[in-house]
Coordinates of C-alpha atoms and ligand atoms in Angstrom, one line a residue:
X239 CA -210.8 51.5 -108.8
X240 CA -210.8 53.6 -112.3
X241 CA -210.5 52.0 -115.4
X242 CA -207.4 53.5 -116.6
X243 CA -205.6 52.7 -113.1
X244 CA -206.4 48.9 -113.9
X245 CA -205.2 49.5 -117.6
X246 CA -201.7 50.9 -115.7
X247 CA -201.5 48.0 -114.2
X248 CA -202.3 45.6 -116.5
X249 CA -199.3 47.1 -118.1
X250 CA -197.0 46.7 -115.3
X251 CA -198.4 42.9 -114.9
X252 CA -197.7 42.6 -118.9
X253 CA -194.3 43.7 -118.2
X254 CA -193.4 41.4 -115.4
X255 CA -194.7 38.8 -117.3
X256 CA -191.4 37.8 -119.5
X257 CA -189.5 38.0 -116.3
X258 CA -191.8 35.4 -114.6
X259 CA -191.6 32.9 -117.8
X260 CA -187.9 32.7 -117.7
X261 CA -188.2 31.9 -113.9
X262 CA -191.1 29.4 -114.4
X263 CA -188.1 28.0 -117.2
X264 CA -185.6 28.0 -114.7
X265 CA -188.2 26.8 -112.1
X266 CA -188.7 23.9 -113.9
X267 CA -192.6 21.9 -114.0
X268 CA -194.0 20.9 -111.2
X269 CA -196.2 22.9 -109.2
X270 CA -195.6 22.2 -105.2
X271 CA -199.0 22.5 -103.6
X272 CA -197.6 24.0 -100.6
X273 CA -200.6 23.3 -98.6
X274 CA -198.8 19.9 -97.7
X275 CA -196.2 21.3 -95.8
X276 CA -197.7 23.1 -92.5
X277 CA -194.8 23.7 -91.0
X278 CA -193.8 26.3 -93.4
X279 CA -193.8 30.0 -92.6
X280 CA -196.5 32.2 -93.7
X281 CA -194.1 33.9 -96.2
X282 CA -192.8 30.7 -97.3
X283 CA -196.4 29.6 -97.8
X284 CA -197.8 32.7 -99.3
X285 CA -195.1 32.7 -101.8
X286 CA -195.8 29.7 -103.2
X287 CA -198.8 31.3 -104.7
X288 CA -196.1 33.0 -107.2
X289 CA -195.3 29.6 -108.0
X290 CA -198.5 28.3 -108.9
X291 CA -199.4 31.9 -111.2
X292 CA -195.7 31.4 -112.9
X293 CA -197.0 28.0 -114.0
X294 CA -200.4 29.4 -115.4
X295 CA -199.0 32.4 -117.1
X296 CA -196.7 29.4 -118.8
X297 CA -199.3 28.1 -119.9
X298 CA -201.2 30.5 -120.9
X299 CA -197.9 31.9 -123.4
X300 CA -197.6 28.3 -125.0
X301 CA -201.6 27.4 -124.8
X302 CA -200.6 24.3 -122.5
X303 CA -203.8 23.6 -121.1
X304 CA -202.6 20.8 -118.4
X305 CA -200.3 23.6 -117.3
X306 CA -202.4 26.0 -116.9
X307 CA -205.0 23.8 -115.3
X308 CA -202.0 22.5 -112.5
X309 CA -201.3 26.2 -111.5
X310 CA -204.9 26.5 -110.8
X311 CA -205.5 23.7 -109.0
X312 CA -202.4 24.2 -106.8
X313 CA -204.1 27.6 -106.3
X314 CA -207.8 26.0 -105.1
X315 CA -206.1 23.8 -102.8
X316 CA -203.7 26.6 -101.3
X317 CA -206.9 28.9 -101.2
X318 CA -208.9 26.0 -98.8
X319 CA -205.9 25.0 -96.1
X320 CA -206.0 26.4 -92.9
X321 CA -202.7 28.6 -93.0
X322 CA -204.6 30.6 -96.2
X323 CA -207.1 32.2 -93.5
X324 CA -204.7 34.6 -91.3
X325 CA -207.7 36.9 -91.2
X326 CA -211.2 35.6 -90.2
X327 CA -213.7 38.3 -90.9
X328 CA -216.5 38.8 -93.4
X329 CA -214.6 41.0 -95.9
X330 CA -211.4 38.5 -95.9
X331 CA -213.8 36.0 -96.5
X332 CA -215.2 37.8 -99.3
X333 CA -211.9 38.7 -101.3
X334 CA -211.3 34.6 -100.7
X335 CA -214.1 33.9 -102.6
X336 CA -214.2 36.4 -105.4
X337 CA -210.6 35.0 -106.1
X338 CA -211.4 31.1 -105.8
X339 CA -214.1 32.3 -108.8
X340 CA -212.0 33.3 -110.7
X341 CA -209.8 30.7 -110.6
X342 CA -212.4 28.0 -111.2
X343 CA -213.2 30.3 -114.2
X344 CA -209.4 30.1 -115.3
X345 CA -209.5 26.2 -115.1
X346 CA -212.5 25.7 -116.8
X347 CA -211.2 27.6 -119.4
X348 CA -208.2 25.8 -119.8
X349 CA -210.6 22.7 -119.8
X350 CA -212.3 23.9 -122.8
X351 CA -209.0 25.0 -124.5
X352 CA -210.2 28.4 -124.8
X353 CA -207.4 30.6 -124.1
X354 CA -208.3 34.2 -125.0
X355 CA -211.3 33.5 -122.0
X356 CA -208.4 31.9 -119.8
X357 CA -206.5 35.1 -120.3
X358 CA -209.1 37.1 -119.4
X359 CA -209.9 34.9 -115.9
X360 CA -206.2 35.2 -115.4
X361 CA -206.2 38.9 -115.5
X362 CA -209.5 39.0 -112.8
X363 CA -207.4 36.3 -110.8
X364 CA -204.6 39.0 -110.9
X365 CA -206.9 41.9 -109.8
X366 CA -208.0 39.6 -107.3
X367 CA -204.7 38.9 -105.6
X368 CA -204.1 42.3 -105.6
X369 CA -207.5 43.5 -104.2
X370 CA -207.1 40.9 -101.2
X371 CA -203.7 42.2 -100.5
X372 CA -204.8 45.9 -100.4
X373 CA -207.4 44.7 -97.8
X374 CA -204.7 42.5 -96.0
X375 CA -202.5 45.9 -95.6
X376 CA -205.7 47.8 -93.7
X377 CA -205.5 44.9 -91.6
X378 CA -202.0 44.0 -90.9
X379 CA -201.7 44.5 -87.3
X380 CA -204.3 41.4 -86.6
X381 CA -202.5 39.3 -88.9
X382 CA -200.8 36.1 -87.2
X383 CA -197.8 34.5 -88.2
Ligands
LIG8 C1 -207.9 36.2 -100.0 C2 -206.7 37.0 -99.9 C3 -205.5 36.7 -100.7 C4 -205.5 36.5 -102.1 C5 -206.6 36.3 -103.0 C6 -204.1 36.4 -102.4 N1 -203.3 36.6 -101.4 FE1 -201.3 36.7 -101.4 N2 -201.3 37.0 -99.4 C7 -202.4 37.1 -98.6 C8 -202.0 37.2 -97.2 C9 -202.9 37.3 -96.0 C10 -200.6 37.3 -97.2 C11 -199.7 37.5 -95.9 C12 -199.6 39.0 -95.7 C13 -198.6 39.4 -94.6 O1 -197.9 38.5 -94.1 O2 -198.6 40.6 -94.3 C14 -200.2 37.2 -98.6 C15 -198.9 37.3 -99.0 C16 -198.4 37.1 -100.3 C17 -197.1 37.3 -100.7 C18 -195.9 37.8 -99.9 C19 -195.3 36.6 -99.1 C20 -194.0 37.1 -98.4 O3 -194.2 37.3 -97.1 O4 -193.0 37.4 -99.0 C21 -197.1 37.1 -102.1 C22 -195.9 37.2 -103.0 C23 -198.4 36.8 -102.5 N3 -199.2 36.8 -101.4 C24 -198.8 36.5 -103.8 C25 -200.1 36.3 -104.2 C26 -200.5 36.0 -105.5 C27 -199.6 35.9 -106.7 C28 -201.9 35.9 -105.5 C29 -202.8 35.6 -106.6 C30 -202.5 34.5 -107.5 C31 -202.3 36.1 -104.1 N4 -201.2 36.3 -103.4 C32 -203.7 36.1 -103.7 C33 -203.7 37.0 -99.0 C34 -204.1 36.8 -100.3

């Protein structure tokens, strides 16, 4: 994708960002890692990943590092249960992993306190939740429920 596309929508992320602090306010502090509950729906499920980036982008805002850190790991374990892979092919695979790096980036950022980097692993965690789902959209006929 072009630079200046991403720099669009880095705006529009920026933008939705005070909307998603005042939920994660409202939302309160614990992260559910939804990956405990199988018996979910996939929407259910999926949308827990909103929670988890609410949590992050907290932290990232107020340079809370445990935060931060939570919403990532709720993220890892949500990225490795069974309900995360509705598709099973090669490129799926690949978007899986590009994203799981840059989360492990965002946490060991977070680790080291250093939150301009964290920023920056958040906004490549971003691109890659919105890469995947770009993909998942070519593919949603094979998708199962
Ligand atoms: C490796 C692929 C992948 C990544 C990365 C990914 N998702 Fe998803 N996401 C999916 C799939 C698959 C679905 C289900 C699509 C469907 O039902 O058509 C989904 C669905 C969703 C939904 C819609 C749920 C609903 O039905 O209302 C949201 C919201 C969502 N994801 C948020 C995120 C966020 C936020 C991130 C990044 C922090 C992220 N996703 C990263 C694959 C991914």
């Amino acid at each position: 994708m072009a630079d200046n596309s991403w720099g669009r929508m880095l705006g529009c992320v920026l933008c939705l960002c005070a909307g998603v602090v005042a939920l994660s306010a409202m939302a309160g502090r614990s992260v559910a890692t939804a990956a405990d509950k199988p018996d979910q729906s996939l929407s259910t499920f999926m949308r827990m990943k909103l929670e988890a980036s609410s949590r992050i982008l907290e932290g990232l805002t107020t340079e809370d590092a445990a935060a931060i850190k939570e919403g990532a790991d709720a993220l890892m374990k949500m990225s490795n249960a069974e309900r995360w892979n509705v598709l099973a092919d090669e490129d799926y695979r690949e978007f899986n992993r590009d994203f799981r790096s840059s989360v492990r980036k965002l946490h060991v950022a977070a680790e080291n306190g250093n939150f301009d980097n964290a920023t920056l692993q958040w906004i490549d965690t971003v691109k890659a939740c919105v890469e995947c789902h770009k993909y998942v959209r070519t593919q949603r006929p094979t998708i199962k429920n």
